[in-house]
PDB file of C-alpha atoms in Angstrom:
ATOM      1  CA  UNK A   1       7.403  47.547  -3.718  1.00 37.00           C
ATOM      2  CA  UNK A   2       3.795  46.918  -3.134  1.00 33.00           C
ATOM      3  CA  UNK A   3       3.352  48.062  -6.656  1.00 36.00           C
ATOM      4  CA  UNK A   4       5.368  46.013  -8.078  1.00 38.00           C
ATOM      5  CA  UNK A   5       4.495  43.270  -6.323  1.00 31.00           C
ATOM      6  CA  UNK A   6       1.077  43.357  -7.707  1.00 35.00           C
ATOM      7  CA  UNK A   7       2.171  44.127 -11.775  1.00 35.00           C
ATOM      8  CA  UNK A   8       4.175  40.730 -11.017  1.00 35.00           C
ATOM      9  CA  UNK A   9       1.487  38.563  -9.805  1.00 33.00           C
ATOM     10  CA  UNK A  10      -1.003  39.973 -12.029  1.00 36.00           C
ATOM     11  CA  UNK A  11       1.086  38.835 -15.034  1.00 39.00           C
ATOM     12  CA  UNK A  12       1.769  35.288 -13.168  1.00 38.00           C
ATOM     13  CA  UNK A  13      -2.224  35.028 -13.207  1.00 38.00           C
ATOM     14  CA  UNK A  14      -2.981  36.454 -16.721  1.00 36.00           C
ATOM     15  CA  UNK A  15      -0.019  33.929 -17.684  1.00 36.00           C
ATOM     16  CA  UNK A  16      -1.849  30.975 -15.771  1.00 37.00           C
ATOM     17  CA  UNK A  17      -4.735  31.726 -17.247  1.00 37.00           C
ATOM     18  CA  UNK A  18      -3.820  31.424 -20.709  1.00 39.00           C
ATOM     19  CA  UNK A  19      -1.707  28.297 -20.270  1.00 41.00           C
ATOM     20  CA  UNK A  20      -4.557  26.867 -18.632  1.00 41.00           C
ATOM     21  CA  UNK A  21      -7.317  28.083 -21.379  1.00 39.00           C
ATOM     22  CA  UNK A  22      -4.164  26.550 -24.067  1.00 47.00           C
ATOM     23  CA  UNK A  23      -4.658  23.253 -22.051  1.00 51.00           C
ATOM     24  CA  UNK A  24      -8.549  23.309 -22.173  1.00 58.00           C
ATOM     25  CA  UNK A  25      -8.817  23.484 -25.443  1.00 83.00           C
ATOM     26  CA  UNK A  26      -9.400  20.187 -27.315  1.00 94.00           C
ATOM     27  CA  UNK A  27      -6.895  18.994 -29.820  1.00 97.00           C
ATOM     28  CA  UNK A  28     -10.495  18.940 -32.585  1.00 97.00           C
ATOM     29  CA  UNK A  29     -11.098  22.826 -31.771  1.00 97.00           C
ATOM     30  CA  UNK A  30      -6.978  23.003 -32.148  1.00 97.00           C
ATOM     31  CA  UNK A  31      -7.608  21.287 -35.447  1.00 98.00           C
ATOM     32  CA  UNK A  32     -10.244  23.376 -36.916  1.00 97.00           C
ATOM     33  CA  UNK A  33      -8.503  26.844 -35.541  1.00 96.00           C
ATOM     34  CA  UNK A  34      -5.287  26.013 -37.563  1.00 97.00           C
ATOM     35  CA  UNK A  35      -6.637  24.009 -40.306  1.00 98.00           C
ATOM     36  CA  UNK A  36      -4.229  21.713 -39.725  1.00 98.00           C
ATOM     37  CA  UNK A  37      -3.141  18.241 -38.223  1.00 98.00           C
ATOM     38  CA  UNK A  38       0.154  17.484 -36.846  1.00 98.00           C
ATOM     39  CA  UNK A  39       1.060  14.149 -37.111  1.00 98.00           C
ATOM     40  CA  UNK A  40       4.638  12.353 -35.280  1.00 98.00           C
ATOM     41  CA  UNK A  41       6.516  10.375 -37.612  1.00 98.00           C
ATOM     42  CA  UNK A  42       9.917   8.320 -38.132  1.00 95.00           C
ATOM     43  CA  UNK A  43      12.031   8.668 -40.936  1.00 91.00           C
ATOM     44  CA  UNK A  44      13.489   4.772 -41.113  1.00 88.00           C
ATOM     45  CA  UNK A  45      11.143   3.184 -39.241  1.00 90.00           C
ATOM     46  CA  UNK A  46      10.219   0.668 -41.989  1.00 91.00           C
ATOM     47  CA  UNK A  47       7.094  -0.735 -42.531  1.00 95.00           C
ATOM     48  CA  UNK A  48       5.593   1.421 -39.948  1.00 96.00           C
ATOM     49  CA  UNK A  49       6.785   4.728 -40.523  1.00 96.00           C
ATOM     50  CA  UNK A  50       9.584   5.914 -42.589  1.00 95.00           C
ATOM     51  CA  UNK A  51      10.624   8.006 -45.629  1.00 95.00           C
ATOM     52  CA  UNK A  52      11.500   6.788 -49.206  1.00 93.00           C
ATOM     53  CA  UNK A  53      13.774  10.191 -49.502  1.00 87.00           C
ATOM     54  CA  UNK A  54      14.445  12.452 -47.221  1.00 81.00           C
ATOM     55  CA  UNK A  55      12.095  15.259 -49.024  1.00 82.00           C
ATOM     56  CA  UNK A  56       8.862  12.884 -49.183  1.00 91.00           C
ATOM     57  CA  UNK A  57       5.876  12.703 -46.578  1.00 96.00           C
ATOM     58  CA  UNK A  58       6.431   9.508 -44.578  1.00 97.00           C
ATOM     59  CA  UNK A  59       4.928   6.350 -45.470  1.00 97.00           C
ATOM     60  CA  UNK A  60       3.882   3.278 -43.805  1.00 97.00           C
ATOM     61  CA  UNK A  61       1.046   1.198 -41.911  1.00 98.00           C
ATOM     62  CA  UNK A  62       0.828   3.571 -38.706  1.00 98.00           C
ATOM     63  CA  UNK A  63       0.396   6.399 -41.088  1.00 98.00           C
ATOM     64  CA  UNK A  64      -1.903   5.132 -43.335  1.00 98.00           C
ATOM     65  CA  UNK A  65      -4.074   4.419 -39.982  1.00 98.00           C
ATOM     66  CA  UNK A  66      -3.350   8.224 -38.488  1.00 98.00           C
ATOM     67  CA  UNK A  67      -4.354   9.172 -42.053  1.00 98.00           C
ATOM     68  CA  UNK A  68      -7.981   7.758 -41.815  1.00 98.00           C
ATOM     69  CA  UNK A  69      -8.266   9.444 -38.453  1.00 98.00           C
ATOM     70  CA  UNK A  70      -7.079  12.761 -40.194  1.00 98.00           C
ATOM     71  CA  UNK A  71      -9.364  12.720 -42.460  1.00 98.00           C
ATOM     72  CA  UNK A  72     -12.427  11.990 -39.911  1.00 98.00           C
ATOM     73  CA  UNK A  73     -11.008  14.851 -37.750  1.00 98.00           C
ATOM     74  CA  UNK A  74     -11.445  16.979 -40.921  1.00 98.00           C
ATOM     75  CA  UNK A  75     -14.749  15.813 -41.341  1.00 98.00           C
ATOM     76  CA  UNK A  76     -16.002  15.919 -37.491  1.00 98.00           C
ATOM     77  CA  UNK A  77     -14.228  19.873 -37.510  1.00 97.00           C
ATOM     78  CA  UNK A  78     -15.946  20.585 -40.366  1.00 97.00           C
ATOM     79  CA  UNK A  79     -13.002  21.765 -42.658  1.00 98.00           C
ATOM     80  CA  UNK A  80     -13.081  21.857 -46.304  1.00 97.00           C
ATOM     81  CA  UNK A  81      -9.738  21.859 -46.600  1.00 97.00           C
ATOM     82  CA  UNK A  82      -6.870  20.744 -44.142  1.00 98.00           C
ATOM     83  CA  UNK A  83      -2.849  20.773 -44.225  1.00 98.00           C
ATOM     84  CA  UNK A  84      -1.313  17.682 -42.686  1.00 98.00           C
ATOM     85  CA  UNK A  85       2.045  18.666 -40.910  1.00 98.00           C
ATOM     86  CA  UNK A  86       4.716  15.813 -40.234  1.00 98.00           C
ATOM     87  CA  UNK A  87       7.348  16.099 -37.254  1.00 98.00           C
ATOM     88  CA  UNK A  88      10.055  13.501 -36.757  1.00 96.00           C
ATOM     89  CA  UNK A  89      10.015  12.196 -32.950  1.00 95.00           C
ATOM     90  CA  UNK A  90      12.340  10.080 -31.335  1.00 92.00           C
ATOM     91  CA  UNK A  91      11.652   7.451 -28.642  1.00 90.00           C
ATOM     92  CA  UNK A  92      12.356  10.444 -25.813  1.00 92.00           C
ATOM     93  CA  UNK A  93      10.977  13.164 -27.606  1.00 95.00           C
ATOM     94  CA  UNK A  94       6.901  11.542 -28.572  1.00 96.00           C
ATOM     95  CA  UNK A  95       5.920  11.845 -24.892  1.00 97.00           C
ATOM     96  CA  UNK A  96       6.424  15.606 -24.771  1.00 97.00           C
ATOM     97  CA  UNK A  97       5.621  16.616 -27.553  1.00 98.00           C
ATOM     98  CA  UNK A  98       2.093  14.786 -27.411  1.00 98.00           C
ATOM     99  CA  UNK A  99       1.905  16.005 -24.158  1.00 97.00           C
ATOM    100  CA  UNK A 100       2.378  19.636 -24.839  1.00 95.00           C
ATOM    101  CA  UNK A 101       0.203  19.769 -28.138  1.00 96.00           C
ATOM    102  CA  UNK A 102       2.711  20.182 -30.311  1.00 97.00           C
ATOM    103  CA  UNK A 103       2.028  16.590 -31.979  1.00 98.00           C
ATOM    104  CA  UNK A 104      -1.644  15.716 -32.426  1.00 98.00           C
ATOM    105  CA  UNK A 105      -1.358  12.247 -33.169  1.00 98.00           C
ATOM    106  CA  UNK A 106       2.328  10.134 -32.575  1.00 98.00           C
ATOM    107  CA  UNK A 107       2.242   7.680 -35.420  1.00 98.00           C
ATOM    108  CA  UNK A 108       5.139   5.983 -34.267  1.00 96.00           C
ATOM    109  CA  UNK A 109       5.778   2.461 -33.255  1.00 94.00           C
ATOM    110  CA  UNK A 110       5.438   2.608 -29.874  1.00 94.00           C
ATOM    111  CA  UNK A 111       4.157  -0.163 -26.780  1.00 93.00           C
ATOM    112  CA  UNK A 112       1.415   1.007 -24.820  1.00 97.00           C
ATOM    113  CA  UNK A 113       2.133   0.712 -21.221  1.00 96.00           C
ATOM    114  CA  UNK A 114       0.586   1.094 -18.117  1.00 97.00           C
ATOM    115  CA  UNK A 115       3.838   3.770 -16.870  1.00 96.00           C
ATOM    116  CA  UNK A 116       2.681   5.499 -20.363  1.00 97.00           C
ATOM    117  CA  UNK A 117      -0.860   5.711 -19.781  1.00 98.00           C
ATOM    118  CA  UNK A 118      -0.351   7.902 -16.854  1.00 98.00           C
ATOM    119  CA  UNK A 119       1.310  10.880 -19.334  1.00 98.00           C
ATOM    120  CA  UNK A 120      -1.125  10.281 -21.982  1.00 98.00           C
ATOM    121  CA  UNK A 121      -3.671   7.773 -24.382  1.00 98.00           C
ATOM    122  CA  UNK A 122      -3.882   5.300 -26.751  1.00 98.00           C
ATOM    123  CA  UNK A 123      -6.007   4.370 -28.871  1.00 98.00           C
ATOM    124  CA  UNK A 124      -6.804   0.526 -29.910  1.00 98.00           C
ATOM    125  CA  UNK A 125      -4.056  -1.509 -30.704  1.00 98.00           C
ATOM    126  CA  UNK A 126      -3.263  -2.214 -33.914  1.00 97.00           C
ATOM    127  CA  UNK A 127      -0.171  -4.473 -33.763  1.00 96.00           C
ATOM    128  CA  UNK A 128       1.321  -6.867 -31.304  1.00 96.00           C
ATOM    129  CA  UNK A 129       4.857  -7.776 -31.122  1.00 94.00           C
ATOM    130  CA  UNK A 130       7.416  -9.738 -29.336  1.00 93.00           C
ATOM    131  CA  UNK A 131      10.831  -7.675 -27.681  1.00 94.00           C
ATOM    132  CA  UNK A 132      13.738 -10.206 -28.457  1.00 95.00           C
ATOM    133  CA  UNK A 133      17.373 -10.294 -29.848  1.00 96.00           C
ATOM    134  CA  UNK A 134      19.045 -10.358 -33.456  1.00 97.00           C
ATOM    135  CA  UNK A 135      21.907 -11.596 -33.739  1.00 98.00           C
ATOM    136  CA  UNK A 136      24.398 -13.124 -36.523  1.00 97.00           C
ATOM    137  CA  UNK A 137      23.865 -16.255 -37.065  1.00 96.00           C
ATOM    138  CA  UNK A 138      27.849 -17.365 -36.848  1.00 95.00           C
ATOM    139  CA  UNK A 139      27.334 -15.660 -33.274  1.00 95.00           C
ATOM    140  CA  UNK A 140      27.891 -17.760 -29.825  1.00 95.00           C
ATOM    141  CA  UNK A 141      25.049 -15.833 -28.800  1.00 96.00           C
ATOM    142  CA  UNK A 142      21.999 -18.337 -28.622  1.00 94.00           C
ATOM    143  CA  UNK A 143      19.967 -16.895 -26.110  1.00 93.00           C
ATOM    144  CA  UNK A 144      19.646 -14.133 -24.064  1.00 92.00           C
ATOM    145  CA  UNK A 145      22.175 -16.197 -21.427  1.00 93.00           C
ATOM    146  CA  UNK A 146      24.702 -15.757 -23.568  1.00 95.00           C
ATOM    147  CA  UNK A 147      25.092 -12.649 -23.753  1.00 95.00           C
ATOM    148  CA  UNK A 148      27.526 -11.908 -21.154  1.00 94.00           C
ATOM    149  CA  UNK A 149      30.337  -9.603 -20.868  1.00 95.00           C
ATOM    150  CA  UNK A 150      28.890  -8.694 -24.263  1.00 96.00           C
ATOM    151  CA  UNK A 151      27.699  -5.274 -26.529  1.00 97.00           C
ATOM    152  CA  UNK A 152      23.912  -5.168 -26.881  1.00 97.00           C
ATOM    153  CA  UNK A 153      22.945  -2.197 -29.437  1.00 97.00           C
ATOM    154  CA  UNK A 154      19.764  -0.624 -27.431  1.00 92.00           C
ATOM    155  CA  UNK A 155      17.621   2.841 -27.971  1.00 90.00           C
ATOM    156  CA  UNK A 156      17.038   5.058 -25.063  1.00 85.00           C
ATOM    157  CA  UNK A 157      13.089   5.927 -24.313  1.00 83.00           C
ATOM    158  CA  UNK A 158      12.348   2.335 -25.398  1.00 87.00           C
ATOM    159  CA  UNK A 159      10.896  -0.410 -23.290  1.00 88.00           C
ATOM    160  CA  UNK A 160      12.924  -2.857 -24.852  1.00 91.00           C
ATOM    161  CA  UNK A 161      16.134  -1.540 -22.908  1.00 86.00           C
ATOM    162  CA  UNK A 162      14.208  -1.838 -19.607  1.00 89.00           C
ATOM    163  CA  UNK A 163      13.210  -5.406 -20.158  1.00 93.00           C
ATOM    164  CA  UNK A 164      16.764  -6.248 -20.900  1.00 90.00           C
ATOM    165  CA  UNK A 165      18.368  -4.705 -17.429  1.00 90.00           C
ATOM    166  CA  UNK A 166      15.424  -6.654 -15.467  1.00 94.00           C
ATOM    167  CA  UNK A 167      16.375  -9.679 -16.688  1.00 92.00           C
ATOM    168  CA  UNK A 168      20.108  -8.560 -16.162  1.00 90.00           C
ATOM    169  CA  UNK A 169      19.260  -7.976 -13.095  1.00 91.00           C
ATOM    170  CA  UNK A 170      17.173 -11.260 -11.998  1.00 93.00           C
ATOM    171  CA  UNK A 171      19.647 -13.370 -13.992  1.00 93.00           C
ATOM    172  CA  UNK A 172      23.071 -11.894 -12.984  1.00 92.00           C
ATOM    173  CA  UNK A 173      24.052 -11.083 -16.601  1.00 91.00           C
ATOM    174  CA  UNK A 174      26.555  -8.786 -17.109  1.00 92.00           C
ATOM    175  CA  UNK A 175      26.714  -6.782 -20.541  1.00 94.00           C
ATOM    176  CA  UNK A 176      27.520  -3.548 -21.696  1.00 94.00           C
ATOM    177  CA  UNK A 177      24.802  -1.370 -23.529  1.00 94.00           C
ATOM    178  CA  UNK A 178      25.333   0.575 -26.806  1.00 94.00           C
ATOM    179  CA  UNK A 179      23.502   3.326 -27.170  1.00 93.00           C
ATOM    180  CA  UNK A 180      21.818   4.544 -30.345  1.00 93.00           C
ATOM    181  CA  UNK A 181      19.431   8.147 -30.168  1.00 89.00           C
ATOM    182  CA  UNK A 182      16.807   5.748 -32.260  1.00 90.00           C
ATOM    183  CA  UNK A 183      16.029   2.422 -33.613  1.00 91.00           C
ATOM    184  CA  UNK A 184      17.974   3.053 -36.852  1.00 91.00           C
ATOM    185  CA  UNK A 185      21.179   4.109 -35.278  1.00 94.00           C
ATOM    186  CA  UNK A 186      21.079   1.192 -33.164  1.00 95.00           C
ATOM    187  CA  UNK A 187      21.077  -1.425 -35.810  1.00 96.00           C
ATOM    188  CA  UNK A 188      24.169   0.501 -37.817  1.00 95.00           C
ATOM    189  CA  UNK A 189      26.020  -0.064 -34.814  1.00 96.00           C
ATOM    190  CA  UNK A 190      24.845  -3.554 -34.546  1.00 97.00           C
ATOM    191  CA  UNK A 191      25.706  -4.015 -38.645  1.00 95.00           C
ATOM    192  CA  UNK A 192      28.958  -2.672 -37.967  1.00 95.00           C
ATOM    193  CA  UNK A 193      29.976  -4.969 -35.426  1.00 95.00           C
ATOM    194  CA  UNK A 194      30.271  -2.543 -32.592  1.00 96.00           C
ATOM    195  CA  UNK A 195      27.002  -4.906 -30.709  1.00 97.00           C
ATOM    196  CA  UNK A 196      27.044  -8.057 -30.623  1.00 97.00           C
ATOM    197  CA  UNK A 197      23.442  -8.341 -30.588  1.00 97.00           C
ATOM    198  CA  UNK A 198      20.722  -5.818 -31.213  1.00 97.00           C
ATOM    199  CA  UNK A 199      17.387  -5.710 -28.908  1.00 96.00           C
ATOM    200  CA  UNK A 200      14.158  -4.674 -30.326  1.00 95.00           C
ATOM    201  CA  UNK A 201      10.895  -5.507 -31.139  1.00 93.00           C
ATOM    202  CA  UNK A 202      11.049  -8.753 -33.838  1.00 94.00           C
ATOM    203  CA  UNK A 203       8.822  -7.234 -35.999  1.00 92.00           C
ATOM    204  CA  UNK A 204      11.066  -3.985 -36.339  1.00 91.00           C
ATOM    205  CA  UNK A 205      14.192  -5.994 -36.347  1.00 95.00           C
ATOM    206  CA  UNK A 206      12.720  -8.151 -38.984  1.00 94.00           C
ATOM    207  CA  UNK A 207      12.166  -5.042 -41.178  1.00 90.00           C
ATOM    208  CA  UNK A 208      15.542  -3.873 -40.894  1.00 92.00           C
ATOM    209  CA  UNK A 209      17.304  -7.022 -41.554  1.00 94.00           C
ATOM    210  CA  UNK A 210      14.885  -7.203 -44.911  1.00 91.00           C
ATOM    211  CA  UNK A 211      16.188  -4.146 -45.811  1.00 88.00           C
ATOM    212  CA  UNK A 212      20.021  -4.736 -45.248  1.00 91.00           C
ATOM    213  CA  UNK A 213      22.150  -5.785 -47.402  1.00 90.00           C
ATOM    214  CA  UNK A 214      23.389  -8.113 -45.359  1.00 91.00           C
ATOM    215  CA  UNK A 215      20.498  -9.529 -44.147  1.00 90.00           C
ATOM    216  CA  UNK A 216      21.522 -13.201 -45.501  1.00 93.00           C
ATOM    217  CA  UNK A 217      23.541 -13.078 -42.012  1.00 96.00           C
ATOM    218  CA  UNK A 218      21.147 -12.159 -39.236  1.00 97.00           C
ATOM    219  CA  UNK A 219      18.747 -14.273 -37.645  1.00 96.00           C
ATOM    220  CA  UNK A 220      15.826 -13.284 -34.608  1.00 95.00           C
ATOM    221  CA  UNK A 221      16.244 -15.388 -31.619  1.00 95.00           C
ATOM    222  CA  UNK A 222      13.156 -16.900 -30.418  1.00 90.00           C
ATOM    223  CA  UNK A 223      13.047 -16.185 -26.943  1.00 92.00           C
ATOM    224  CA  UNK A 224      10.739 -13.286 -26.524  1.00 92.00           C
ATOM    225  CA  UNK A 225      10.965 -10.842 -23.074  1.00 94.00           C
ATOM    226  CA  UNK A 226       7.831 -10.014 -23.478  1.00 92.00           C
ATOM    227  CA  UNK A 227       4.731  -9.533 -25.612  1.00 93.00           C
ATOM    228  CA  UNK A 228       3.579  -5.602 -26.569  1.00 93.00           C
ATOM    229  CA  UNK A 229       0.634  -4.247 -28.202  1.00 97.00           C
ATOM    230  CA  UNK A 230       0.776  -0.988 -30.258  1.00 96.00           C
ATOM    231  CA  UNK A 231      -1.039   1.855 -30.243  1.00 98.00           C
ATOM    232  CA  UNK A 232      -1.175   5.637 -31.672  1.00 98.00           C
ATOM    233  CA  UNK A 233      -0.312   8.226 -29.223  1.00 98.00           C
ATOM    234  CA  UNK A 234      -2.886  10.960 -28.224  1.00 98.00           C
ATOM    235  CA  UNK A 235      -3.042  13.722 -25.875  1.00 97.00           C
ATOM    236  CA  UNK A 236      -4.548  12.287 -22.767  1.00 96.00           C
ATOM    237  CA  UNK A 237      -7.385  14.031 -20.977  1.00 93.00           C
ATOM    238  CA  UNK A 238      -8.962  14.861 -24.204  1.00 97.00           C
ATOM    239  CA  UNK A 239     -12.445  12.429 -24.267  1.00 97.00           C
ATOM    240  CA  UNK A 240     -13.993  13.880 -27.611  1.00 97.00           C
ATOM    241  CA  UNK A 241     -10.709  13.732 -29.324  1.00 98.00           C
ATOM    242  CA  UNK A 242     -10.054  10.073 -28.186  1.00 98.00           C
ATOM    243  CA  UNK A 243     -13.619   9.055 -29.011  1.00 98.00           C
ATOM    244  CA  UNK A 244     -12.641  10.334 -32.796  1.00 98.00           C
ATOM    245  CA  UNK A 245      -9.461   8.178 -32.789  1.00 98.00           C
ATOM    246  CA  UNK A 246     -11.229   5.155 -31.092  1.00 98.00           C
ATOM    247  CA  UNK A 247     -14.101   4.731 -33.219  1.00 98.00           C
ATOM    248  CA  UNK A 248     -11.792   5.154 -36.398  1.00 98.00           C
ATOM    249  CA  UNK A 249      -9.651   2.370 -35.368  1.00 98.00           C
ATOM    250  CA  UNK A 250     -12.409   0.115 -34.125  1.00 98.00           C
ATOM    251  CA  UNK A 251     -13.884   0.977 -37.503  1.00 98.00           C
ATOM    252  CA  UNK A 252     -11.093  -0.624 -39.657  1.00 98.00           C
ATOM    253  CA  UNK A 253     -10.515  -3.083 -37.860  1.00 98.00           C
ATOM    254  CA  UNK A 254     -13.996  -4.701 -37.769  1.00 97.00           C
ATOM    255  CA  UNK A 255     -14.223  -3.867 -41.684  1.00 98.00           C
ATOM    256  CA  UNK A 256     -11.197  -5.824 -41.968  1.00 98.00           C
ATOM    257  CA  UNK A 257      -9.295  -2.558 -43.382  1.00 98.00           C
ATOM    258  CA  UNK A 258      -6.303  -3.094 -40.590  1.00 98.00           C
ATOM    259  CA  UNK A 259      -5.455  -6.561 -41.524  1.00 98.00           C
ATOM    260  CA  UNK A 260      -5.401  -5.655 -45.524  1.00 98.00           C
ATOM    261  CA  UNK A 261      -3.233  -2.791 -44.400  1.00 98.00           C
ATOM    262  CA  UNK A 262      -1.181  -5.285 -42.503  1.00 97.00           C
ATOM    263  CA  UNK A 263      -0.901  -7.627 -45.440  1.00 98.00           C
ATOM    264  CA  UNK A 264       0.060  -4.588 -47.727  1.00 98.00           C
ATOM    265  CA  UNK A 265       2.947  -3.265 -45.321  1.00 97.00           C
ATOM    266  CA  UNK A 266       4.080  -6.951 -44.095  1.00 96.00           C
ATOM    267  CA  UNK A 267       3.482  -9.262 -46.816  1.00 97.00           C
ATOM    268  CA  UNK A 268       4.080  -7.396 -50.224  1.00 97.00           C
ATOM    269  CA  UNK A 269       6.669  -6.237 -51.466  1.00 96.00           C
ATOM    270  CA  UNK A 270       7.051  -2.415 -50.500  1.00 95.00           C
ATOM    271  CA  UNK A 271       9.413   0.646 -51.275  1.00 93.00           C
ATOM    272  CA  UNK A 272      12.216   1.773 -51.663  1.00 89.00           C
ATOM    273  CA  UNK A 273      14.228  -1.401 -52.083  1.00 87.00           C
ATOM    274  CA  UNK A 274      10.754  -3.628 -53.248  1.00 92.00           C
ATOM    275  CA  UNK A 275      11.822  -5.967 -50.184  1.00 91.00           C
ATOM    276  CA  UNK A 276       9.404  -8.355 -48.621  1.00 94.00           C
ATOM    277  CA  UNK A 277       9.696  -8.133 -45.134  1.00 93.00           C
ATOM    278  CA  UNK A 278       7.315 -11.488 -45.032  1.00 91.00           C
ATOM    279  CA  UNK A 279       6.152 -11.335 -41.375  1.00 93.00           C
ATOM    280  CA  UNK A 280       2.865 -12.962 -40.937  1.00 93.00           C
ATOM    281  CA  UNK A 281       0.127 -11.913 -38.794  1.00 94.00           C
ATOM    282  CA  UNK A 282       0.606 -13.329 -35.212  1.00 92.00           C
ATOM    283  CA  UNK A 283      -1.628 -15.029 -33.317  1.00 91.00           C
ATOM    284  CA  UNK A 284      -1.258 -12.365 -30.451  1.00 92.00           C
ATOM    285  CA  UNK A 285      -2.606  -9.336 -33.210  1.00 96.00           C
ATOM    286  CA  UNK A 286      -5.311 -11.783 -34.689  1.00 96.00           C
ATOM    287  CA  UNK A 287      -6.402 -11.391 -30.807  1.00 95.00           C
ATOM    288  CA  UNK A 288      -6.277  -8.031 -31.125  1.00 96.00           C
ATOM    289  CA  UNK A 289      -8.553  -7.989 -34.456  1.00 97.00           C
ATOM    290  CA  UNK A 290     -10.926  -9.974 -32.545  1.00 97.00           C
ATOM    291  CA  UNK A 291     -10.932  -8.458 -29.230  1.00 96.00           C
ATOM    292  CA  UNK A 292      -9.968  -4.497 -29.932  1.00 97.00           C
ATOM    293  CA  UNK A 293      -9.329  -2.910 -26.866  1.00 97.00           C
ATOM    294  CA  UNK A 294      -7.096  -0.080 -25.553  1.00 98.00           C
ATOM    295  CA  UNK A 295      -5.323  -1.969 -22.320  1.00 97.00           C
ATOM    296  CA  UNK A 296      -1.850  -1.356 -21.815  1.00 97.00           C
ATOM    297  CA  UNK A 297       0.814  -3.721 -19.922  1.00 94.00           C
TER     298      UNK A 297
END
C-alpha cells in the first residue's frame, strides 16, 4: 500500500509540475514553439467579426486590429513564417478558452469589465458602445418601461442581460427572457417575432438591422443602460505578452490607423450584402482615441 501510495503521488507531482511549467510559459514562447497564433473569432458578428461564407477566414475591424498584433508577435518571436489559426467562441466559451491557452488573442466584441479583469486582460479599448433596446418601430415598446410582461431576445455570457435584470429588479419590471446561445441567434428570434424587443449593444444591433432585410422596420431606442468600452481578450498574468498587444494598439491609434479602420468597417459600404451600416464615431470612442487606456467598468 505504501508502494502504491508513493507511484500515486509521484505522478500527482510530475502532473503538477507540468501543468504548472504549461502555465509559465508565455503565450510569445507558445507562439514561436508552434509557429502559430490562435486567434477567437465570430462567424456573424458583423462589422466586427464575422464570415462572408462559411469556408473563409473571418473578417472585420477586431480582426484587422488582432491581425497587426499577429504580425508584431511574429516579428518580436522571430518567425519567418507563421500560421494564423481561427476558433469560433461564443459569449460563454472566450473566457476559458483564453484562460486555458487555447485562444491567444479573443477578437471578439466583448466589454471589458472590472468582474472580467479578475479572469484575464485587455488590452486598450478600441470601441465604445451604448447597451440599449431594438425594437419595431409599430411596437408599444418606447422605452425600457414598457417592456412589461413582455419577450426580450437576450445572449447568455453577455453583460447586456445583467444590466437588463438590475434594472428589472430596481424598477419592478416584469418580462420574460429569450434565450439565444449568441448574438445572431438572438436577433432571428427577435426577427421572427418570438421577442418583442432585442437587447444588445447599439452598435451590434445597428449592424444587424443593416444587414436584414427587414431592416426598414426596426429602430434603436435611445435610452442607453450603460456605456462599454471594448477591448481584445488576452491571457492575464502574461506582462511581456500584454506589453506586445498594448503598444500595438496604442500604436494605431495615435497614427490614426484605428479610426480609418473604424471609418472602413462603419462608414463604407462592406461585404457580403455591400450594406452601410452608417454608425458614426461617438463621442465616448473619440475619448478613447484621445485618452487610450485599458480601465474596465
Amino acid at each position: 500500500m505504501l508502494k502504491l501510495f508513493s507511484k500515486t503521488t509521484v505522478c500527482a507531482v510530475t502532473l503538477l509540475a507540468a501543468s504548472l511549467a504549461q502555465a509559465q510559459t508565455s503565450t510569445l514562447e507558445k507562439i514561436k514553439q508552434n509557429g502559430a497564433i490562435t486567434i477567437g473569432a465570430r462567424d456573424m458578428s458583423v462589422p466586427f467579426s464575422y464570415k462572408v461564407n462559411g469556408n473563409a477566414d473571418p473578417i472585420g475591424l477586431i480582426n484587422d486590429i488582432c491581425l497587426k498584433v499577429a504580425e508584431a508577435a511574429q516579428k518580436a518571436a522571430g518567425l519567418q513564417k507563421m500560421e494564423i489559426k481561427y476558433l469560433i467562441t461564443t459569449p460563454t466559451s472566450r473566457i476559458p478558452l483564453v484562460q486555458n491557452g487555447t485562444v491567444d488573442l479573443d477578437c471578439t466584441p466583448v466589454t471589458n469589465t472590472l468582474a472580467r479583469q479578475e479572469q484575464v486582460s485587455f488590452s486598450p479599448s478600441y470601441f465604445s458602445a451604448n447597451v440599449t433596446l431594438a425594437v419595431r418601430k409599430d411596437s408599444p415598446v418606447k422605452g425600457i418601461a414598457d417592456l412589461q410582461n413582455r419577450n426580450v431576445a437576450t445572449v447568455t455570457g453577455t453583460t447586456s442581460i445583467q444590466l437588463l435584470r438590475a434594472y428589472k429588479k430596481a424598477q419592478n419590471v416584469k418580462f420574460n427572457e429569450v434565450y439565444g446561445k449568441d448574438p445572431s441567434e438572438a436577433f432571428v428570434m427577435f426577427e421572427s417575432g418570438k421577442a418583442d424587443a432585442f437587447v444588445l449593444d447599439d452598435v451590434q444591433l445597428a449592424s444587424f438591422i443593416a444587414t436584414s432585410p427587414q431592416r426598414d422596420q426596426y429602430v434603436i431606442l435611445n435610452e442607453p443602460l450603460r456605456t462599454e468600452p471594448y477591448g481584445v481578450m488576452l491571457r492575464k498574468d502574461d506582462p511581456t505578452f500584454k506589453k506586445l498587444v498594448d503598444d500595438t494598439v496604442y500604436a494605431m491609434i495615435k497614427s490614426g490607423e484605428m479610426e480609418a479602420l473604424y471609418q472602413k468597417w462603419f462608414m463604407t459600404t462592406i461585404p457580403p450584402r455591400n450594406v452601410n451600416i452608417n454608425f458614426p464615431l461617438s463621442d465616448s470612442t473619440k475619448a478613447l482615441y484621445a485618452n487610450p487606456n485599458d480601465k474596465g467598468i
